[in-house]
Tab-separated table of C-alpha atoms and ligand atoms in Angstrom:
chain	number	residue	atom	x	y	z
A	23	UNK	CA	-133.607	174.461	-3.095
A	24	UNK	CA	-137.142	173.090	-2.953
A	25	UNK	CA	-137.250	169.331	-2.616
A	26	UNK	CA	-140.062	166.856	-3.189
A	27	UNK	CA	-141.159	164.243	-0.672
A	28	UNK	CA	-143.092	161.206	-1.868
A	29	UNK	CA	-144.579	158.979	0.836
A	30	UNK	CA	-145.508	155.407	0.013
A	31	UNK	CA	-147.263	153.471	2.762
A	32	UNK	CA	-149.054	150.177	2.861
A	33	UNK	CA	-149.341	146.648	4.185
A	34	UNK	CA	-146.489	144.153	4.353
A	35	UNK	CA	-145.440	142.615	1.043
A	36	UNK	CA	-147.761	144.747	-1.073
A	37	UNK	CA	-145.026	145.866	-3.452
A	38	UNK	CA	-144.376	149.303	-1.974
A	39	UNK	CA	-140.610	148.916	-2.016
A	40	UNK	CA	-140.632	147.804	-5.654
A	41	UNK	CA	-142.717	150.842	-6.531
A	42	UNK	CA	-140.707	153.254	-4.369
A	43	UNK	CA	-137.358	152.041	-5.739
A	44	UNK	CA	-138.402	152.262	-9.375
A	45	UNK	CA	-139.902	155.727	-8.897
A	46	UNK	CA	-136.771	156.969	-7.145
A	47	UNK	CA	-134.571	155.594	-9.933
A	48	UNK	CA	-136.720	157.133	-12.656
A	49	UNK	CA	-136.945	160.523	-10.927
A	50	UNK	CA	-133.320	160.470	-9.668
A	51	UNK	CA	-134.571	160.977	-6.115
A	52	UNK	CA	-133.135	159.408	-2.988
A	53	UNK	CA	-134.827	156.148	-1.971
A	54	UNK	CA	-135.240	155.378	1.717
A	55	UNK	CA	-136.625	152.055	2.912
A	56	UNK	CA	-137.830	152.867	6.430
A	57	UNK	CA	-138.771	149.230	7.080
A	58	UNK	CA	-135.108	148.297	6.633
A	59	UNK	CA	-134.285	150.452	9.664
A	60	UNK	CA	-136.760	148.609	11.908
A	61	UNK	CA	-135.468	145.344	10.472
A	62	UNK	CA	-131.863	146.309	11.256
A	63	UNK	CA	-132.740	147.041	14.891
A	64	UNK	CA	-134.635	143.750	15.096
A	65	UNK	CA	-131.664	141.878	13.650
A	66	UNK	CA	-129.409	143.531	16.248
A	67	UNK	CA	-131.871	142.670	19.033
A	68	UNK	CA	-132.083	139.010	17.994
A	69	UNK	CA	-128.331	138.708	17.628
A	70	UNK	CA	-127.653	140.230	21.034
A	71	UNK	CA	-130.368	138.397	22.978
A	72	UNK	CA	-132.456	141.550	23.499
A	73	UNK	CA	-135.552	139.802	22.217
A	74	UNK	CA	-136.273	136.177	23.040
A	75	UNK	CA	-138.045	133.417	21.158
A	76	UNK	CA	-141.410	134.323	22.620
A	77	UNK	CA	-140.879	137.789	21.122
A	78	UNK	CA	-140.569	139.573	24.450
A	79	UNK	CA	-138.001	142.360	24.260
A	80	UNK	CA	-135.847	143.564	27.174
A	81	UNK	CA	-136.882	147.210	26.924
A	82	UNK	CA	-134.163	148.630	29.188
A	83	UNK	CA	-131.452	146.842	27.260
A	84	UNK	CA	-132.993	147.863	23.954
A	85	UNK	CA	-133.064	151.514	24.991
A	86	UNK	CA	-129.408	151.348	26.012
A	87	UNK	CA	-128.483	149.513	22.818
A	88	UNK	CA	-130.090	152.120	20.572
A	89	UNK	CA	-127.294	154.487	21.590
A	90	UNK	CA	-124.807	152.016	20.133
A	91	UNK	CA	-126.683	151.362	16.890
A	92	UNK	CA	-125.674	153.194	13.744
A	93	UNK	CA	-127.838	152.640	10.671
A	94	UNK	CA	-127.077	154.035	7.270
A	95	UNK	CA	-127.610	153.191	3.615
A	96	UNK	CA	-124.903	152.654	1.062
A	97	UNK	CA	-125.328	152.802	-2.691
A	98	UNK	CA	-123.964	149.682	-4.394
A	99	UNK	CA	-122.237	149.723	-7.798
A	100	UNK	CA	-125.492	148.611	-9.481
A	101	UNK	CA	-127.294	151.594	-7.931
A	102	UNK	CA	-129.268	149.641	-5.316
A	103	UNK	CA	-129.067	150.596	-1.643
A	104	UNK	CA	-127.809	148.297	1.106
A	105	UNK	CA	-128.483	148.657	4.812
A	106	UNK	CA	-125.347	149.098	6.903
A	107	UNK	CA	-125.563	148.339	10.622
A	108	UNK	CA	-122.571	149.483	12.672
A	109	UNK	CA	-120.399	149.352	9.576
A	110	UNK	CA	-121.530	145.890	8.445
A	111	UNK	CA	-123.656	145.195	5.369
A	112	UNK	CA	-126.740	143.401	6.745
A	113	UNK	CA	-128.955	143.717	3.680
A	114	UNK	CA	-129.463	139.947	3.379
A	115	UNK	CA	-129.717	139.239	7.103
A	116	UNK	CA	-132.538	141.713	7.675
A	117	UNK	CA	-134.735	140.076	5.008
A	118	UNK	CA	-134.780	136.654	6.706
A	119	UNK	CA	-138.021	135.130	7.932
A	120	UNK	CA	-136.581	135.152	11.484
A	121	UNK	CA	-136.375	138.954	11.412
A	122	UNK	CA	-139.845	139.206	9.830
A	123	UNK	CA	-141.284	137.258	12.764
A	124	UNK	CA	-140.041	139.793	15.346
A	125	UNK	CA	-139.978	143.101	13.502
A	126	UNK	CA	-143.580	144.092	14.223
A	127	UNK	CA	-142.906	143.765	17.952
A	128	UNK	CA	-139.798	145.956	17.787
A	129	UNK	CA	-141.397	148.532	15.503
A	130	UNK	CA	-144.364	148.946	17.844
A	131	UNK	CA	-142.115	150.329	20.616
A	132	UNK	CA	-142.512	154.095	21.049
A	133	UNK	CA	-138.872	155.034	21.759
A	134	UNK	CA	-137.695	152.955	18.779
A	135	UNK	CA	-140.117	154.819	16.525
A	136	UNK	CA	-139.137	158.252	17.830
A	137	UNK	CA	-135.501	157.509	17.113
A	138	UNK	CA	-136.195	156.106	13.630
A	139	UNK	CA	-138.526	158.925	12.571
A	140	UNK	CA	-135.813	161.437	13.528
A	141	UNK	CA	-133.282	159.497	11.485
A	142	UNK	CA	-135.652	159.221	8.502
A	143	UNK	CA	-136.177	162.993	8.464
A	144	UNK	CA	-132.484	163.685	8.914
A	145	UNK	CA	-131.407	161.362	6.077
A	146	UNK	CA	-133.777	163.083	3.667
A	147	UNK	CA	-133.219	166.669	4.812
A	148	UNK	CA	-131.502	167.956	1.694
A	149	UNK	CA	-132.881	165.723	-1.022
A	150	UNK	CA	-135.965	164.938	-2.981
A	151	UNK	CA	-136.941	161.545	-1.671
A	152	UNK	CA	-139.216	158.577	-2.119
A	153	UNK	CA	-139.679	156.860	1.242
A	154	UNK	CA	-141.743	153.767	1.897
A	155	UNK	CA	-143.115	152.423	5.170
A	156	UNK	CA	-146.222	152.474	7.338
A	157	UNK	CA	-146.361	155.988	8.769
A	158	UNK	CA	-144.561	158.085	6.181
A	159	UNK	CA	-147.618	160.016	5.017
A	160	UNK	CA	-149.159	160.234	8.485
A	161	UNK	CA	-146.163	160.913	10.762
A	162	UNK	CA	-142.788	161.268	9.045
A	163	UNK	CA	-143.894	163.620	6.236
A	164	UNK	CA	-147.441	164.798	6.944
A	165	UNK	CA	-146.806	167.533	4.346
A	166	UNK	CA	-145.498	165.183	1.650
A	167	UNK	CA	-146.059	166.397	-1.913
A	168	UNK	CA	-147.570	163.045	-2.838
A	169	UNK	CA	-148.859	160.214	-0.654
A	170	UNK	CA	-149.698	156.803	-2.040
A	171	UNK	CA	-151.281	154.070	0.066
A	172	UNK	CA	-150.624	150.689	-1.531
A	173	UNK	CA	-152.612	147.580	-0.864
A	174	UNK	CA	-153.362	144.108	-2.276
A	175	UNK	CA	-155.302	141.118	-0.962
A	176	UNK	CA	-153.550	139.066	1.789
A	177	UNK	CA	-153.474	135.989	-0.467
A	178	UNK	CA	-151.739	137.860	-3.286
A	179	UNK	CA	-149.251	139.407	-0.852
A	180	UNK	CA	-148.447	136.067	0.838
A	181	UNK	CA	-147.884	134.409	-2.533
A	182	UNK	CA	-145.491	137.186	-3.592
A	183	UNK	CA	-143.489	136.904	-0.351
A	184	UNK	CA	-143.472	133.087	-0.597
A	185	UNK	CA	-142.115	133.202	-4.154
A	186	UNK	CA	-139.472	135.736	-3.084
A	187	UNK	CA	-138.235	133.628	-0.130
A	188	UNK	CA	-138.194	130.413	-2.161
A	189	UNK	CA	-136.205	132.174	-4.884
A	190	UNK	CA	-133.723	133.190	-2.164
A	191	UNK	CA	-133.343	129.577	-1.057
A	192	UNK	CA	-135.373	129.627	2.210
A	193	UNK	CA	-136.835	126.179	1.595
A	194	UNK	CA	-138.126	125.276	5.060
A	195	UNK	CA	-141.078	127.534	4.692
A	196	UNK	CA	-144.707	126.911	3.824
A	197	UNK	CA	-147.218	129.220	2.196
A	198	UNK	CA	-149.502	128.821	5.242
A	199	UNK	CA	-146.741	129.942	7.627
A	200	UNK	CA	-146.140	133.063	5.561
A	201	UNK	CA	-149.843	133.758	5.226
A	202	UNK	CA	-150.312	133.533	9.006
A	203	UNK	CA	-147.228	135.712	9.656
A	204	UNK	CA	-148.536	138.299	7.221
A	205	UNK	CA	-151.958	138.441	8.838
A	206	UNK	CA	-150.449	138.757	12.288
A	207	UNK	CA	-148.111	141.561	11.095
A	208	UNK	CA	-151.074	143.359	9.509
A	209	UNK	CA	-152.890	143.121	12.823
A	210	UNK	CA	-149.961	144.431	14.884
A	211	UNK	CA	-149.150	147.168	12.345
A	212	UNK	CA	-152.730	148.461	12.182
A	213	UNK	CA	-153.668	148.201	15.845
A	214	UNK	CA	-150.493	149.309	17.666
A	215	UNK	CA	-150.820	152.367	19.880
A	216	UNK	CA	-148.003	154.359	18.280
A	217	UNK	CA	-148.286	155.413	14.626
A	218	UNK	CA	-150.524	152.565	13.449
A	219	UNK	CA	-150.623	151.822	9.745
A	220	UNK	CA	-153.479	153.762	8.231
A	221	UNK	CA	-154.171	155.602	5.037
A	222	UNK	CA	-153.585	159.336	5.340
A	223	UNK	CA	-156.752	161.197	4.390
A	224	UNK	CA	-155.022	162.860	1.469
A	225	UNK	CA	-153.289	159.701	0.200
A	226	UNK	CA	-154.147	158.126	-3.148
A	227	UNK	CA	-155.294	154.507	-2.688
A	228	UNK	CA	-153.573	152.044	-5.001
A	229	UNK	CA	-154.828	148.433	-4.941
A	230	UNK	CA	-152.386	146.495	-7.089
A	231	UNK	CA	-153.894	142.986	-6.643
A	232	UNK	CA	-154.646	142.877	-10.349
A	233	UNK	CA	-151.891	145.148	-11.612
A	234	UNK	CA	-148.495	144.324	-13.035
A	235	UNK	CA	-145.379	145.995	-11.623
A	236	UNK	CA	-145.142	148.081	-14.792
A	237	UNK	CA	-148.765	149.186	-14.572
A	238	UNK	CA	-148.441	150.354	-10.982
A	239	UNK	CA	-145.181	152.148	-11.801
A	240	UNK	CA	-146.778	154.017	-14.700
A	241	UNK	CA	-149.813	154.915	-12.633
A	242	UNK	CA	-147.654	156.363	-9.836
A	243	UNK	CA	-145.260	158.128	-12.191
A	244	UNK	CA	-148.206	159.843	-13.803
A	245	UNK	CA	-149.310	161.102	-10.377
A	246	UNK	CA	-145.851	162.576	-9.786
A	247	UNK	CA	-145.793	164.262	-13.173
A	248	UNK	CA	-149.042	166.032	-12.396
A	249	UNK	CA	-147.614	167.666	-9.264
A	250	UNK	CA	-147.022	171.410	-9.505
A	251	UNK	CA	-143.951	170.926	-7.323
A	252	UNK	CA	-142.564	168.435	-9.840
A	253	UNK	CA	-143.328	170.721	-12.776
A	254	UNK	CA	-141.478	173.534	-10.959
A	255	UNK	CA	-138.540	171.270	-10.196
A	256	UNK	CA	-138.135	170.166	-13.807
A	257	UNK	CA	-138.804	173.582	-15.432
B	18	LIG	O1	-141.772	147.131	4.917
B	18	LIG	P1	-141.158	146.008	5.751
B	18	LIG	O2	-141.957	144.727	5.725
B	18	LIG	O3	-139.724	145.790	5.450
B	18	LIG	O4	-141.246	146.547	7.252
B	18	LIG	C1	-140.820	145.766	8.310
B	18	LIG	C2	-141.657	146.045	9.548
B	18	LIG	O5	-141.363	147.337	10.054
B	18	LIG	C3	-143.168	145.961	9.370
B	18	LIG	O6	-143.690	144.825	10.048
B	18	LIG	C4	-143.715	147.209	9.985
B	18	LIG	C5	-142.548	148.009	10.418
B	18	LIG	N1	-142.490	149.348	9.860
B	18	LIG	C6	-143.064	150.358	10.575
B	18	LIG	O7	-143.649	150.119	11.620
B	18	LIG	N2	-142.961	151.642	10.152
B	18	LIG	C7	-142.333	151.921	9.003
B	18	LIG	N3	-142.254	153.198	8.608
B	18	LIG	C8	-141.762	150.895	8.232
B	18	LIG	C9	-141.869	149.605	8.681
């Protein structure tokens, strides 16, 4: 059966996951959060001393450890997906600021990316999928039926992440710290040698700085509904 692949890429904290999740729910497609995979490896690396406080990873150990790392997603009763690392639900752990500070370093490593891209393709082999990340439209699914590149100003993105972390109870955090972390992640993500974040030529640019969540959802849903592949699927 023909399946549809929707690739949503963009900068950190620009609302891609919110958009990808709501689209997947509406369309009844599988949702895959590729960033969660890099976060799970980073969490494992921090926990097992594979990356130190100065963010220098032990590459040999990391390569060996990848063989022992199993990442999958599990649907929760409310329909949301949780990240499972070696059988343990790490959904909360991987969203901590500690993981955010090291994840760009881990995700810039070529053998980590090769492994994760293979897993991303494998997990979505038989399904229509909405996947969000940095290289979905450029590397994972260069032939995606629809590619959306999401962006918003750094200030707007930092404020959204700040509000999110405060709401989760991470109180020892300042807006400035988040803003600086965001800018440094943008820099690493866009300048790394392997699969840097960039808009695919055929991606639709969506700047949501001035848009509500509902507005961006409706805009994207409309793009999906115009696809011939979607019309065929729902005939
Ligand atoms: O979307 P996120 O913030 O949860 O992603 C976490 C990190 O993983 C981010 O700093 C960049 C990296 N990432 C990546 O390099 N490639 C992807 N496809 C997804 C995320």
